[in-house]
Structure formats: C-alpha cells, structure tokens
Amino acid sequence: MLSSEWSLVMFTILVQAAVGMVLVSEAARLCFGVKAASLRWQTPVACAMSLVAVLLSLTHLGTPSHSIFTVLNIGHSWLSREIASVGCFSGLLLVLSVLRRNNASIAPLALVTVCMGLVTVGIMSKVYLLETIPVWNTVSTVLGFFSTVLLTGAVVSGMVYSLEKDADGMGDANSGRLMGVGSLAATVGLALKFVSIPLSMLTLGVVGSTGASGMDMLAGTGVGILVICILLVFFGGALFAWSACRTVFAGHDRPLIGSTLCALALVLAGEVLSRLMFYGSYLRIGL
Amino acid sequence: MYKRPAFHIDTSRCTGCKTCMIACMDKHDLPEGVLWRRVTEYVGGEWAARPDGTYTQNIFGYYLSIGCNHCQNPICVRSCPTTAMHKGKDGIVSVDHTKCVGCRYCEWGCPYSAPQYDAKLGKMTKCDFCRDYQQEGTAPACVAACPNRALDYGEYEELAAKYGEVNVIAPLPDPGITQPNLVITLGKNAKPAGSKAGKVSNPEEV
C-alpha cells in the first residue's frame, strides 16, 4: 500500500507547504496589516523549500541531465506545465525575497506570487487526473492537495514565525493576527482533508485487470496506516489551531513554540504517510 | 510508409507460447524485465449447481499478445513533458533518447503498458514496429516468430478490411481513450470490454 516514490512525495508536500506558507503570510500582511518586519523569514524559507523540492524531484528522473527538455511539451502535457509553473513560482519567491531584503514595496508582486502558487497546485493536481487511473482521477486528489496547502502551509508558517520570534528574543504585537490567520487556514485545511479522505475511499472500488481492487490493496496493514494518518493529521492540526487560538485570545505576544513544533511533527508525519499511500494506490485500467 | 501501422491478433489461435515475446526481446536485445510485447493470460469461471443437483463449470481462458498499438491519440505522447515520445510521419510512436528524461509519466498513463523503463539507460523504451525490418520489407520479429500465425501486421485499413474492426476485448480498456491501431479476431471464449468475469492470471510475467 505504501509507495517508494519518496522524491515525488517530498516534492509535492514541500511545494504545497511553500504555497500555503506564502498564502498565510501574505494574507496576514495584505488583509490584516501585519508589518513586513514581523515576517522576515517567511518568504526566504518558502523559497528554500520550493528550491529543495525542485532538487529532490530530479532524483526521480532516470536522466536528470535532460531535465531542460521537460518544458518543451507545455502545450499538451500537464507534467510539463507543472514543471514550468513550479519554476515560475520558485523564481517569483526568489525575487520577492531579494526585494524584501531591500525593503521595497511589492504588494502587487506578492499577490502575483500567491496566485502563481495556487495555480501551481491546481496544475499539480491535474497531473494526477489521468483517465486511465480512476483512483486518482477524482476531485479528492484536488481537495487533498489543497488541504495540504492550507494545513501544512499554516503549520510551517506558524513554526517559522515562532522560531523567528524566539531568535529575536522579544514579543510582537502582530503574533495574534498571524497565528489567527494560520489557525483559520489550518482549520479549513483540516476540513478539506476530512472531505477528501472519504471521497478517495469511494474510488477504491475500482477493480484492476488482475482482479484486485483498491480496497484489496487497502485491506490489512493499509487500514491501520490510514487510521494512523487520520489521527496524526487531526491531532497535529487541532494542536496547532489550539496553540494559535491561545496566542490570539490570551493576548500572548509570542506563539507557543513547543506545541507548534509538536503540531508540525504530527502534521508532517501524517502528510508523508498519506502521500505515500496516495502513490501506493496507483491502479491503472487495462493491462 | 504507413499511415496507421497496426497489429492484428487472433485470440482463437494464440496458445500463449510467448514466442513473440522472446523474439522481440532477442531482436532488440532487451534487458531482463523490459518487455515490449507481453502475453497476458485472461482466465475466469466457476462451478455452478444445476437444478438436478449436479455441477457444471464455465471456466474460460484466452491469451492476448499486446505490444504498442501506435495509437491515433496516444496518451504517452500527450503526457510526455519533453516531446521525446512522439508519433512519426510513418505513424509509429517512438522515443527520442536524446530528449527522454526518464520520468516514467508515459508508463503511468498507457493502459497497454507499452512504454517500458530501462533502468540501465535511465530512459523509456518501447516497440518501434521493427522499423528497420520494415525498411527491408520483413515482418516485425514478433509476427514472423508466431508459430500459429496468430499475429499479423500492416496498414490499419487493410487489416480491418481483412479481419474486421473489433479492437477491444477484456481486459483491454475502452479504445476511445487512445484509439489503438489494433485489430482483434475474437475467440469463442472472448469476453467483452469491461467484463469482470475474469482476471489476468500471470501478472508476474507481464
């Protein structure tokens, strides 16, 4: 039931988390007036995550030296579009990081980066919506990817913010607002996750040519792994939302670093396991 | 030069001897585990009680020798990010190794398992309709080797005129997805596409 496609697992999770981080931090900046100085680490960390993701994706290729050709079929291939859009998103993050260091006012560019990130995740979902793989060719794939954007992105953003404030060694009046946005994003992400999981179960009834269905693949250890995934993601998301709410409502000027770290570990473990299960559920029609 | 290079398989003649598979591997010097042509055994059936208390059976089985069908709307070509997987003017779908990045996305999508990954090369490989043999006027290795004459090749229109236009049988997928250049002569046990009556019984061989 678990795939060995580690490079793809890490690539998709890192890019989606980077998109979520940018979404949460820019929403806090643009909609809730959090000062740019309070979020210095967010964009560079998101940029580093997306660049690491690109490097990891190369390990999936048989001939990485030909990767320059992977954008040639952008007119027809969703994989080509995914590679191009991840490249654009990473490039925008890099430009944004450099400009922010120079204190330039770049709200329009930040907005473009957020939109590019969301488009990238949409394209990334489309890569897996293959008509020959019914288990993946469902709305649950799209919901699953966007739930990772919101949940993991919010938790990573909260963690980076906590570390930043810890390193600064002083409080910040903006903490409540950023953690509030993060808490909202994580809760919506968690809700999407719990919609996508049952929807993905519905498609597991598809029977392959060997007579085995997705349900057969899930049976046995798969059920245990699925339960562990759900518990990890639920408790991780809930812990983050709780600690973020405490920061908001108790008026703390610094987030709770210990509980945010625990939430991050739980959510990441759940996301990695569930993505390994996603690739492991590959079941194609035909021969 | 072909417009629509096609294969024909007569499932009433194929005995599943796999000579076509071996001839293909031998001709192209394929490494272990890389199969440009695969012979699938599709089997099913069970015992059923009769009203008089006796039992009867409806066991069936047949073989399908499937390579690349050089489809009219190949999903491998559509999905390949590098354009390495392409359909030539002669209708043959082949891989340009100077571009292939070995991402295996074509392998994910093709419902006939035609693109095969060669780990040593780090690239995809597949049936090229024995293009060199075609230029010499010789039949593809798989067709020439078949002892039962269950395989044939040629222009799709000619094969369809000769054998009919059936291009699907269980467990093959809906031909509307890729429009395969494939003509099938059905045997007496043939099950229609989408049938759940049987299953592939030799997955480890294909």
Tab-separated table of C-alpha atoms in Angstrom:
chain	number	residue	atom	x	y	z
A	1	MET	CA	0.000	0.000	0.000
A	2	LEU	CA	2.902	2.387	0.628
A	3	SER	CA	4.802	3.633	-2.383
A	4	SER	CA	8.568	4.072	-2.595
A	5	GLU	CA	8.221	7.316	-4.572
A	6	TRP	CA	9.929	9.357	-1.850
A	7	SER	CA	11.176	12.038	-4.200
A	8	LEU	CA	7.657	12.743	-5.522
A	9	VAL	CA	6.187	12.614	-2.004
A	10	MET	CA	8.665	15.199	-0.731
A	11	PHE	CA	8.431	17.294	-3.906
A	12	THR	CA	4.645	17.639	-3.745
A	13	ILE	CA	4.477	18.226	0.012
A	14	LEU	CA	7.279	20.823	0.018
A	15	VAL	CA	5.833	22.798	-2.909
A	16	GLN	CA	2.320	22.685	-1.441
A	17	ALA	CA	3.595	23.716	2.004
A	18	ALA	CA	5.577	26.575	0.432
A	19	VAL	CA	2.420	27.770	-1.364
A	20	GLY	CA	0.475	27.565	1.916
A	21	MET	CA	3.171	29.493	3.794
A	22	VAL	CA	3.121	32.295	1.245
A	23	LEU	CA	-0.670	32.302	1.234
A	24	VAL	CA	-0.913	32.585	5.040
A	25	SER	CA	1.885	35.119	5.476
A	26	GLU	CA	0.755	37.327	2.570
A	27	ALA	CA	-2.865	37.141	3.753
A	28	ALA	CA	-1.669	38.291	7.182
A	29	ARG	CA	0.347	41.068	5.539
A	30	LEU	CA	-2.158	42.251	2.946
A	31	CYS	CA	-5.503	41.667	4.691
A	32	PHE	CA	-4.694	42.021	8.372
A	33	GLY	CA	-1.946	44.621	8.237
A	34	VAL	CA	0.811	42.544	9.825
A	35	LYS	CA	4.034	44.501	9.345
A	36	ALA	CA	6.583	43.128	6.873
A	37	ALA	CA	9.302	43.339	9.514
A	38	SER	CA	7.407	40.757	11.597
A	39	LEU	CA	7.526	38.175	8.810
A	40	ARG	CA	11.083	38.441	7.519
A	41	TRP	CA	11.765	34.707	7.401
A	42	GLN	CA	8.576	33.558	5.701
A	43	THR	CA	9.370	34.263	2.033
A	44	PRO	CA	13.030	33.107	2.114
A	45	VAL	CA	12.050	29.857	3.880
A	46	ALA	CA	9.227	29.221	1.359
A	47	CYS	CA	11.704	29.930	-1.444
A	48	ALA	CA	14.249	27.496	0.039
A	49	MET	CA	11.532	24.839	0.412
A	50	SER	CA	10.454	25.120	-3.214
A	51	LEU	CA	14.066	25.033	-4.444
A	52	VAL	CA	14.789	21.936	-2.325
A	53	ALA	CA	11.612	20.398	-3.780
A	54	VAL	CA	12.857	21.032	-7.316
A	55	LEU	CA	16.221	19.449	-6.480
A	56	LEU	CA	14.502	16.427	-4.893
A	57	SER	CA	12.304	15.974	-7.959
A	58	LEU	CA	15.461	15.481	-10.038
A	59	THR	CA	16.212	12.298	-8.088
A	60	HIS	CA	13.029	10.794	-9.537
A	61	LEU	CA	14.373	11.116	-13.089
A	62	GLY	CA	16.320	8.445	-14.929
A	63	THR	CA	18.308	11.046	-16.859
A	64	PRO	CA	18.294	14.313	-14.862
A	65	SER	CA	20.674	15.935	-17.369
A	66	HIS	CA	17.769	16.040	-19.846
A	67	SER	CA	15.527	17.922	-17.422
A	68	ILE	CA	15.959	21.085	-19.504
A	69	PHE	CA	13.693	19.455	-22.120
A	70	THR	CA	10.822	18.938	-19.683
A	71	VAL	CA	9.096	22.207	-20.581
A	72	LEU	CA	9.007	21.509	-24.322
A	73	ASN	CA	5.513	19.992	-24.324
A	74	ILE	CA	3.812	22.751	-22.375
A	75	GLY	CA	1.026	22.905	-24.961
A	76	HIS	CA	-0.184	19.363	-24.235
A	77	SER	CA	1.446	17.862	-21.143
A	78	TRP	CA	0.265	18.750	-17.634
A	79	LEU	CA	3.586	17.476	-16.281
A	80	SER	CA	5.384	19.985	-18.482
A	81	ARG	CA	3.066	22.723	-17.200
A	82	GLU	CA	3.685	21.628	-13.614
A	83	ILE	CA	7.451	21.876	-14.031
A	84	ALA	CA	7.159	25.303	-15.663
A	85	SER	CA	4.773	26.623	-13.007
A	86	VAL	CA	6.887	25.342	-10.092
A	87	GLY	CA	9.872	27.044	-11.750
A	88	CYS	CA	7.922	30.326	-12.084
A	89	PHE	CA	6.673	30.126	-8.502
A	90	SER	CA	10.196	29.490	-7.158
A	91	GLY	CA	11.562	32.330	-9.292
A	92	LEU	CA	8.901	34.734	-8.010
A	93	LEU	CA	9.679	33.727	-4.429
A	94	LEU	CA	13.365	34.386	-5.054
A	95	VAL	CA	12.649	37.851	-6.476
A	96	LEU	CA	10.253	38.578	-3.618
A	97	SER	CA	12.860	37.530	-1.026
A	98	VAL	CA	15.542	39.727	-2.586
A	99	LEU	CA	13.234	42.746	-2.906
A	100	ARG	CA	12.017	42.358	0.673
A	101	ARG	CA	15.608	42.498	1.905
A	102	ASN	CA	15.844	45.896	0.227
A	103	ASN	CA	12.576	46.990	1.901
A	104	ALA	CA	10.901	47.634	-1.465
A	105	SER	CA	7.119	47.992	-1.525
A	106	ILE	CA	5.967	44.993	-3.522
A	107	ALA	CA	2.374	44.172	-2.638
A	108	PRO	CA	1.360	43.510	-6.305
A	109	LEU	CA	4.280	41.095	-6.771
A	110	ALA	CA	3.333	39.313	-3.536
A	111	LEU	CA	-0.213	38.943	-4.830
A	112	VAL	CA	1.038	37.573	-8.158
A	113	THR	CA	3.234	35.059	-6.245
A	114	VAL	CA	0.273	33.845	-4.175
A	115	CYS	CA	-1.860	33.436	-7.320
A	116	MET	CA	1.013	31.657	-9.100
A	117	GLY	CA	1.332	29.303	-6.131
A	118	LEU	CA	-2.359	28.423	-6.174
A	119	VAL	CA	-2.279	27.910	-9.954
A	120	THR	CA	0.773	25.662	-9.476
A	121	VAL	CA	-1.103	23.436	-7.029
A	122	GLY	CA	-4.073	23.298	-9.435
A	123	ILE	CA	-1.757	22.202	-12.259
A	124	MET	CA	-0.029	19.743	-9.908
A	125	SER	CA	-3.435	18.157	-9.209
A	126	LYS	CA	-4.175	17.941	-12.914
A	127	VAL	CA	-1.002	15.871	-13.452
A	128	TYR	CA	-2.645	13.076	-11.460
A	129	LEU	CA	-6.107	13.348	-13.019
A	130	LEU	CA	-5.341	10.702	-15.645
A	131	GLU	CA	-8.332	8.993	-17.224
A	132	THR	CA	-6.511	5.672	-17.120
A	133	ILE	CA	-6.035	5.855	-13.324
A	134	PRO	CA	-9.579	6.126	-11.868
A	135	VAL	CA	-8.320	6.007	-8.272
A	136	TRP	CA	-6.521	9.323	-8.817
A	137	ASN	CA	-8.893	10.819	-11.387
A	138	THR	CA	-11.238	12.291	-8.804
A	139	VAL	CA	-11.936	15.554	-7.028
A	140	SER	CA	-10.453	14.050	-3.844
A	141	THR	CA	-6.973	14.402	-5.394
A	142	VAL	CA	-7.540	18.155	-5.851
A	143	LEU	CA	-9.042	18.543	-2.371
A	144	GLY	CA	-6.214	16.502	-0.841
A	145	PHE	CA	-3.543	18.709	-2.429
A	146	PHE	CA	-5.257	21.959	-1.415
A	147	SER	CA	-5.795	20.664	2.120
A	148	THR	CA	-2.021	20.130	2.335
A	149	VAL	CA	-1.520	23.703	1.112
A	150	LEU	CA	-3.699	25.115	3.890
A	151	LEU	CA	-2.891	22.777	6.763
A	152	THR	CA	0.835	22.127	6.293
A	153	GLY	CA	1.439	25.627	4.955
A	154	ALA	CA	-0.197	27.192	8.020
A	155	VAL	CA	1.676	24.957	10.470
A	156	VAL	CA	5.059	25.523	8.787
A	157	SER	CA	4.351	29.255	8.646
A	158	GLY	CA	3.491	29.231	12.369
A	159	MET	CA	6.646	27.276	13.157
A	160	VAL	CA	8.881	29.630	11.177
A	161	TYR	CA	7.246	32.623	12.859
A	162	SER	CA	7.719	31.059	16.304
A	163	LEU	CA	11.410	30.402	15.601
A	164	GLU	CA	11.844	33.931	14.272
A	165	LYS	CA	10.334	35.489	17.390
A	166	ASP	CA	12.339	33.112	19.578
A	167	ALA	CA	15.542	34.146	17.800
A	168	ASP	CA	14.633	37.843	18.140
A	169	GLY	CA	14.041	37.245	21.831
A	170	MET	CA	11.225	39.777	22.055
A	171	GLY	CA	7.468	39.873	21.707
A	172	ASP	CA	5.478	41.116	18.750
A	173	ALA	CA	2.017	42.664	18.799
A	174	ASN	CA	1.359	41.054	15.398
A	175	SER	CA	1.601	37.495	16.758
A	176	GLY	CA	-2.125	37.210	17.408
A	177	ARG	CA	-3.048	38.261	13.886
A	178	LEU	CA	-0.605	35.952	12.107
A	179	MET	CA	-1.488	32.982	14.280
A	180	GLY	CA	-5.187	33.800	13.813
A	181	VAL	CA	-4.829	33.612	10.029
A	182	GLY	CA	-2.789	30.428	10.417
A	183	SER	CA	-5.389	28.884	12.697
A	184	LEU	CA	-8.166	29.675	10.209
A	185	ALA	CA	-6.175	28.214	7.290
A	186	ALA	CA	-5.292	25.070	9.269
A	187	THR	CA	-8.931	24.532	10.264
A	188	VAL	CA	-10.145	24.890	6.661
A	189	GLY	CA	-7.304	22.596	5.521
A	190	LEU	CA	-8.298	20.017	8.119
A	191	ALA	CA	-11.929	20.206	6.991
A	192	LEU	CA	-10.873	19.688	3.337
A	193	LYS	CA	-8.766	16.723	4.429
A	194	PHE	CA	-11.760	15.096	6.082
A	195	VAL	CA	-13.840	15.610	2.947
A	196	SER	CA	-11.147	14.288	0.607
A	197	ILE	CA	-10.416	11.085	2.568
A	198	PRO	CA	-13.953	9.589	2.329
A	199	LEU	CA	-14.216	10.712	-1.304
A	200	SER	CA	-10.965	8.909	-2.131
A	201	MET	CA	-12.327	5.775	-0.431
A	202	LEU	CA	-15.248	5.764	-2.894
A	203	THR	CA	-12.883	5.311	-5.849
A	204	LEU	CA	-11.029	2.386	-4.278
A	205	GLY	CA	-13.759	0.035	-5.501
A	206	VAL	CA	-12.238	0.144	-9.000
A	207	VAL	CA	-11.059	-3.335	-9.967
A	208	GLY	CA	-7.814	-3.713	-11.955
A	209	SER	CA	-7.103	-6.344	-14.609
A	210	THR	CA	-5.576	-8.680	-12.036
A	211	GLY	CA	-8.895	-8.778	-10.208
A	212	ALA	CA	-7.555	-6.757	-7.270
A	213	SER	CA	-9.273	-3.527	-6.305
A	214	GLY	CA	-8.038	-0.515	-4.408
A	215	MET	CA	-9.955	-1.886	-1.416
A	216	ASP	CA	-7.951	-5.120	-1.616
A	217	MET	CA	-4.770	-3.061	-1.597
A	218	LEU	CA	-6.005	-1.148	1.438
A	219	ALA	CA	-7.061	-4.258	3.334
A	220	GLY	CA	-4.731	-5.455	6.095
A	221	THR	CA	-1.944	-3.077	7.052
A	222	GLY	CA	-3.405	-0.343	4.809
A	223	VAL	CA	-6.346	0.227	7.162
A	224	GLY	CA	-4.008	0.667	10.138
A	225	ILE	CA	-1.825	3.111	8.214
A	226	LEU	CA	-4.911	5.077	7.122
A	227	VAL	CA	-6.137	5.337	10.713
A	228	ILE	CA	-2.679	6.492	11.850
A	229	CYS	CA	-2.652	9.122	9.052
A	230	ILE	CA	-6.036	10.460	10.089
A	231	LEU	CA	-5.057	10.596	13.767
A	232	LEU	CA	-1.712	12.283	13.089
A	233	VAL	CA	-3.221	14.922	10.830
A	234	PHE	CA	-6.199	15.525	13.121
A	235	PHE	CA	-4.204	15.853	16.333
A	236	GLY	CA	-1.476	17.895	14.609
A	237	GLY	CA	-3.981	20.296	13.049
A	238	ALA	CA	-6.025	20.544	16.237
A	239	LEU	CA	-2.928	21.164	18.382
A	240	PHE	CA	-1.796	23.933	16.056
A	241	ALA	CA	-5.255	25.535	15.988
A	242	TRP	CA	-5.441	25.336	19.794
A	243	SER	CA	-1.999	26.871	20.343
A	244	ALA	CA	-2.723	29.571	17.726
A	245	CYS	CA	-6.054	30.367	19.412
A	246	ARG	CA	-4.317	30.639	22.769
A	247	THR	CA	-1.919	33.173	21.262
A	248	VAL	CA	-4.862	35.120	19.812
A	249	PHE	CA	-7.259	35.073	22.747
A	250	ALA	CA	-4.796	35.131	25.637
A	251	GLY	CA	-3.076	38.078	24.008
A	252	HIS	CA	0.389	36.471	24.013
A	253	ASP	CA	2.962	38.441	22.086
A	254	ARG	CA	4.831	35.256	21.132
A	255	PRO	CA	3.472	31.938	19.822
A	256	LEU	CA	3.864	28.759	21.870
A	257	ILE	CA	6.937	27.227	20.266
A	258	GLY	CA	6.726	23.789	21.914
A	259	SER	CA	3.173	22.999	20.895
A	260	THR	CA	3.739	24.433	17.384
A	261	LEU	CA	6.762	22.151	16.986
A	262	CYS	CA	4.727	19.121	18.105
A	263	ALA	CA	1.924	20.098	15.713
A	264	LEU	CA	4.416	20.379	12.856
A	265	ALA	CA	5.894	16.938	13.579
A	266	LEU	CA	2.431	15.321	13.734
A	267	VAL	CA	1.101	17.041	10.592
A	268	LEU	CA	4.249	16.311	8.564
A	269	ALA	CA	4.240	12.642	9.590
A	270	GLY	CA	0.558	12.370	8.630
A	271	GLU	CA	1.059	14.140	5.319
A	272	VAL	CA	4.061	11.998	4.350
A	273	LEU	CA	2.234	8.782	5.239
A	274	SER	CA	-0.929	9.795	3.403
A	275	ARG	CA	1.054	10.862	0.317
A	276	LEU	CA	2.933	7.526	0.345
A	277	MET	CA	-0.487	5.856	0.436
A	278	PHE	CA	-1.695	8.052	-2.412
A	279	TYR	CA	1.156	6.933	-4.695
A	280	GLY	CA	0.766	3.385	-3.432
A	281	SER	CA	-2.878	3.365	-4.535
A	282	TYR	CA	-1.813	3.594	-8.187
A	283	LEU	CA	-4.101	1.224	-10.060
A	284	ARG	CA	-4.420	1.606	-13.803
A	285	ILE	CA	-7.139	0.293	-16.079
A	286	GLY	CA	-6.150	-2.024	-18.914
A	287	LEU	CA	-3.114	-4.246	-18.850
B	1	MET	CA	5.349	4.293	-45.428
B	2	TYR	CA	2.402	3.504	-43.157
B	3	LYS	CA	-0.348	5.926	-42.225
B	4	ARG	CA	-1.658	3.782	-39.395
B	5	PRO	CA	0.732	0.930	-38.536
B	6	ALA	CA	-1.334	-1.758	-36.842
B	7	PHE	CA	-1.123	-5.224	-35.327
B	8	HIS	CA	-3.719	-7.948	-35.601
B	9	ILE	CA	-4.150	-10.664	-33.006
B	10	ASP	CA	-6.278	-13.745	-33.448
B	11	THR	CA	-7.230	-14.836	-29.927
B	12	SER	CA	-8.701	-18.065	-31.277
B	13	ARG	CA	-5.243	-19.086	-32.492
B	14	CYS	CA	-2.948	-17.777	-29.761
B	15	THR	CA	-1.835	-20.541	-27.413
B	16	GLY	CA	0.166	-18.300	-25.097
B	17	CYS	CA	3.523	-19.835	-26.069
B	18	LYS	CA	5.241	-16.410	-25.707
B	19	THR	CA	7.489	-16.964	-28.721
B	20	CYS	CA	6.558	-13.417	-29.845
B	21	MET	CA	7.794	-12.030	-26.511
B	22	ILE	CA	11.066	-13.893	-26.757
B	23	ALA	CA	11.586	-12.970	-30.430
B	24	CYS	CA	11.061	-9.293	-29.550
B	25	MET	CA	13.493	-9.460	-26.627
B	26	ASP	CA	16.047	-11.254	-28.779
B	27	LYS	CA	15.722	-8.892	-31.758
B	28	HIS	CA	16.037	-5.734	-29.663
B	29	ASP	CA	18.442	-7.206	-27.108
B	30	LEU	CA	16.167	-6.119	-24.265
B	31	PRO	CA	17.359	-6.420	-20.665
B	32	GLU	CA	15.569	-8.582	-18.134
B	33	GLY	CA	12.218	-7.144	-17.107
B	34	VAL	CA	11.809	-4.924	-20.177
B	35	LEU	CA	9.042	-6.371	-22.338
B	36	TRP	CA	7.954	-4.537	-25.458
B	37	ARG	CA	5.429	-7.320	-26.120
B	38	ARG	CA	3.620	-9.145	-23.367
B	39	VAL	CA	1.393	-12.211	-23.494
B	40	THR	CA	-1.407	-11.891	-20.975
B	41	GLU	CA	-3.436	-14.853	-19.789
B	42	TYR	CA	-7.029	-13.851	-19.043
B	43	VAL	CA	-8.973	-16.507	-17.150
B	44	GLY	CA	-12.175	-16.918	-15.184
B	45	GLY	CA	-15.178	-19.093	-14.494
B	46	GLU	CA	-16.544	-21.189	-11.677
B	47	TRP	CA	-18.601	-24.219	-10.764
B	48	ALA	CA	-22.385	-23.767	-10.857
B	49	ALA	CA	-25.074	-26.032	-9.379
B	50	ARG	CA	-27.699	-27.392	-11.798
B	51	PRO	CA	-31.339	-27.946	-10.791
B	52	ASP	CA	-30.739	-31.708	-10.785
B	53	GLY	CA	-28.028	-31.373	-8.147
B	54	THR	CA	-25.100	-31.929	-10.471
B	55	TYR	CA	-22.462	-29.328	-11.161
B	56	THR	CA	-21.237	-27.733	-14.331
B	57	GLN	CA	-18.454	-25.245	-14.987
B	58	ASN	CA	-17.993	-22.208	-17.176
B	59	ILE	CA	-14.225	-21.985	-16.999
B	60	PHE	CA	-12.636	-19.979	-19.780
B	61	GLY	CA	-9.240	-18.611	-20.697
B	62	TYR	CA	-7.511	-16.909	-23.558
B	63	TYR	CA	-4.276	-15.145	-24.361
B	64	LEU	CA	-3.609	-11.651	-25.565
B	65	SER	CA	-0.279	-10.755	-27.138
B	66	ILE	CA	-0.051	-6.975	-26.808
B	67	GLY	CA	2.757	-4.619	-27.798
B	68	CYS	CA	2.417	-0.942	-28.623
B	69	ASN	CA	-0.693	-0.172	-30.651
B	70	HIS	CA	0.803	3.030	-32.079
B	71	CYS	CA	-2.468	4.691	-31.127
B	72	GLN	CA	-4.060	7.502	-33.084
B	73	ASN	CA	-4.398	9.533	-29.894
B	74	PRO	CA	-1.536	8.175	-27.783
B	75	ILE	CA	-1.729	9.124	-24.118
B	76	CYS	CA	2.046	8.650	-23.833
B	77	VAL	CA	2.664	11.344	-26.466
B	78	ARG	CA	0.094	13.671	-24.904
B	79	SER	CA	1.600	13.341	-21.449
B	80	CYS	CA	5.344	13.273	-22.228
B	81	PRO	CA	6.805	16.542	-20.889
B	82	THR	CA	9.856	16.530	-23.174
B	83	THR	CA	8.250	15.578	-26.540
B	84	ALA	CA	10.667	12.621	-26.564
B	85	MET	CA	7.659	10.342	-27.003
B	86	HIS	CA	6.383	11.223	-30.451
B	87	LYS	CA	4.367	9.883	-33.345
B	88	GLY	CA	6.381	9.934	-36.562
B	89	LYS	CA	5.158	10.611	-40.088
B	90	ASP	CA	5.032	6.844	-40.553
B	91	GLY	CA	2.539	6.632	-37.652
B	92	ILE	CA	4.988	4.783	-35.420
B	93	VAL	CA	5.149	6.017	-31.813
B	94	SER	CA	8.750	6.040	-30.663
B	95	VAL	CA	11.081	7.560	-28.042
B	96	ASP	CA	13.759	10.117	-28.861
B	97	HIS	CA	16.529	9.146	-26.445
B	98	THR	CA	18.284	12.463	-26.907
B	99	LYS	CA	15.347	14.096	-25.082
B	100	CYS	CA	13.845	11.417	-22.789
B	101	VAL	CA	14.317	12.358	-19.133
B	102	GLY	CA	13.129	9.017	-17.717
B	103	CYS	CA	10.272	10.494	-15.645
B	104	ARG	CA	8.075	7.440	-16.398
B	105	TYR	CA	4.910	9.546	-16.738
B	106	CYS	CA	4.104	7.798	-20.050
B	107	GLU	CA	4.333	4.467	-18.216
B	108	TRP	CA	1.790	5.683	-15.647
B	109	GLY	CA	-0.760	6.589	-18.281
B	110	CYS	CA	-0.555	3.965	-21.037
B	111	PRO	CA	-3.288	1.361	-20.441
B	112	TYR	CA	-1.416	-1.161	-22.633
B	113	SER	CA	1.887	-0.944	-20.659
B	114	ALA	CA	3.689	-0.169	-23.916
B	115	PRO	CA	6.339	2.264	-22.606
B	116	GLN	CA	8.896	0.269	-20.638
B	117	TYR	CA	11.566	1.761	-18.404
B	118	ASP	CA	15.144	0.642	-18.934
B	119	ALA	CA	16.887	1.317	-15.605
B	120	LYS	CA	20.341	0.918	-17.159
B	121	LEU	CA	19.643	3.586	-19.777
B	122	GLY	CA	17.587	5.724	-17.388
B	123	LYS	CA	15.107	6.210	-20.212
B	124	MET	CA	11.882	4.831	-21.583
B	125	THR	CA	11.902	2.285	-24.385
B	126	LYS	CA	9.132	0.754	-26.465
B	127	CYS	CA	8.091	-1.191	-29.546
B	128	ASP	CA	9.197	0.601	-32.717
B	129	PHE	CA	7.250	-1.721	-35.055
B	130	CYS	CA	10.687	-3.150	-36.043
B	131	ARG	CA	11.214	-0.099	-38.215
B	132	ASP	CA	14.489	-1.480	-39.614
B	133	TYR	CA	12.831	-4.735	-40.649
B	134	GLN	CA	10.021	-2.753	-42.282
B	135	GLN	CA	12.573	-0.914	-44.425
B	136	GLU	CA	13.928	-4.291	-45.538
B	137	GLY	CA	10.400	-5.473	-46.309
B	138	THR	CA	10.445	-8.012	-43.487
B	139	ALA	CA	7.729	-8.635	-40.903
B	140	PRO	CA	8.256	-7.461	-37.294
B	141	ALA	CA	10.110	-10.045	-35.195
B	142	CYS	CA	7.034	-10.928	-33.123
B	143	VAL	CA	4.820	-11.526	-36.169
B	144	ALA	CA	7.473	-13.527	-38.002
B	145	ALA	CA	8.102	-15.742	-34.956
B	146	CYS	CA	4.497	-16.671	-34.154
B	147	PRO	CA	4.181	-20.420	-34.823
B	148	ASN	CA	0.374	-20.283	-35.007
B	149	ARG	CA	0.146	-17.266	-37.280
B	150	ALA	CA	-1.941	-15.581	-34.608
B	151	LEU	CA	-0.230	-12.230	-35.246
B	152	ASP	CA	-0.316	-10.067	-38.342
B	153	TYR	CA	0.723	-6.517	-39.115
B	154	GLY	CA	0.173	-3.821	-41.711
B	155	GLU	CA	-1.873	-0.785	-42.556
B	156	TYR	CA	-4.845	-0.484	-40.223
B	157	GLU	CA	-7.408	-0.066	-43.020
B	158	GLU	CA	-6.145	-3.211	-44.745
B	159	LEU	CA	-6.146	-5.268	-41.558
B	160	ALA	CA	-9.634	-4.015	-40.664
B	161	ALA	CA	-10.884	-4.951	-44.125
B	162	LYS	CA	-9.310	-8.403	-43.790
B	163	TYR	CA	-10.217	-9.249	-40.192
B	164	GLY	CA	-12.962	-6.818	-39.157
B	165	GLU	CA	-12.877	-3.752	-36.980
B	166	VAL	CA	-13.003	-5.229	-33.475
B	167	ASN	CA	-10.308	-3.537	-31.388
B	168	VAL	CA	-11.307	-4.374	-27.846
B	169	ILE	CA	-11.723	-7.421	-25.622
B	170	ALA	CA	-11.472	-7.855	-21.843
B	171	PRO	CA	-9.241	-6.812	-20.125
B	172	LEU	CA	-8.288	-4.120	-22.631
B	173	PRO	CA	-9.511	-0.588	-21.883
B	174	ASP	CA	-12.095	1.483	-23.737
B	175	PRO	CA	-10.474	2.101	-27.154
B	176	GLY	CA	-11.940	5.622	-27.155
B	177	ILE	CA	-9.205	6.705	-24.730
B	178	THR	CA	-6.263	6.286	-27.121
B	179	GLN	CA	-7.785	4.932	-30.379
B	180	PRO	CA	-5.386	1.984	-30.726
B	181	ASN	CA	-4.370	0.715	-34.163
B	182	LEU	CA	-5.276	-2.805	-33.191
B	183	VAL	CA	-7.487	-5.406	-34.845
B	184	ILE	CA	-8.659	-8.413	-32.859
B	185	THR	CA	-10.217	-11.647	-34.019
B	186	LEU	CA	-12.296	-12.889	-31.121
B	187	GLY	CA	-12.179	-16.490	-29.992
B	188	LYS	CA	-15.204	-18.387	-28.698
B	189	ASN	CA	-14.351	-17.520	-25.079
B	190	ALA	CA	-13.859	-13.812	-25.669
B	191	LYS	CA	-15.330	-11.542	-23.021
B	192	PRO	CA	-16.452	-8.003	-23.841
B	193	ALA	CA	-14.559	-4.932	-22.672
B	194	GLY	CA	-15.385	-4.027	-19.110
B	195	SER	CA	-16.282	-7.608	-18.224
B	196	LYS	CA	-15.418	-8.598	-14.667
B	197	ALA	CA	-15.769	-12.301	-15.469
B	198	GLY	CA	-12.054	-12.969	-15.394
B	199	LYS	CA	-8.676	-11.648	-14.366
B	200	VAL	CA	-5.105	-11.620	-15.597
B	201	SER	CA	-3.595	-14.727	-14.078
B	202	ASN	CA	0.057	-14.108	-14.942
B	203	PRO	CA	0.764	-10.549	-13.711
B	204	GLU	CA	4.276	-11.526	-12.670
B	205	GLU	CA	5.111	-12.412	-16.291
B	206	VAL	CA	3.873	-9.203	-17.871
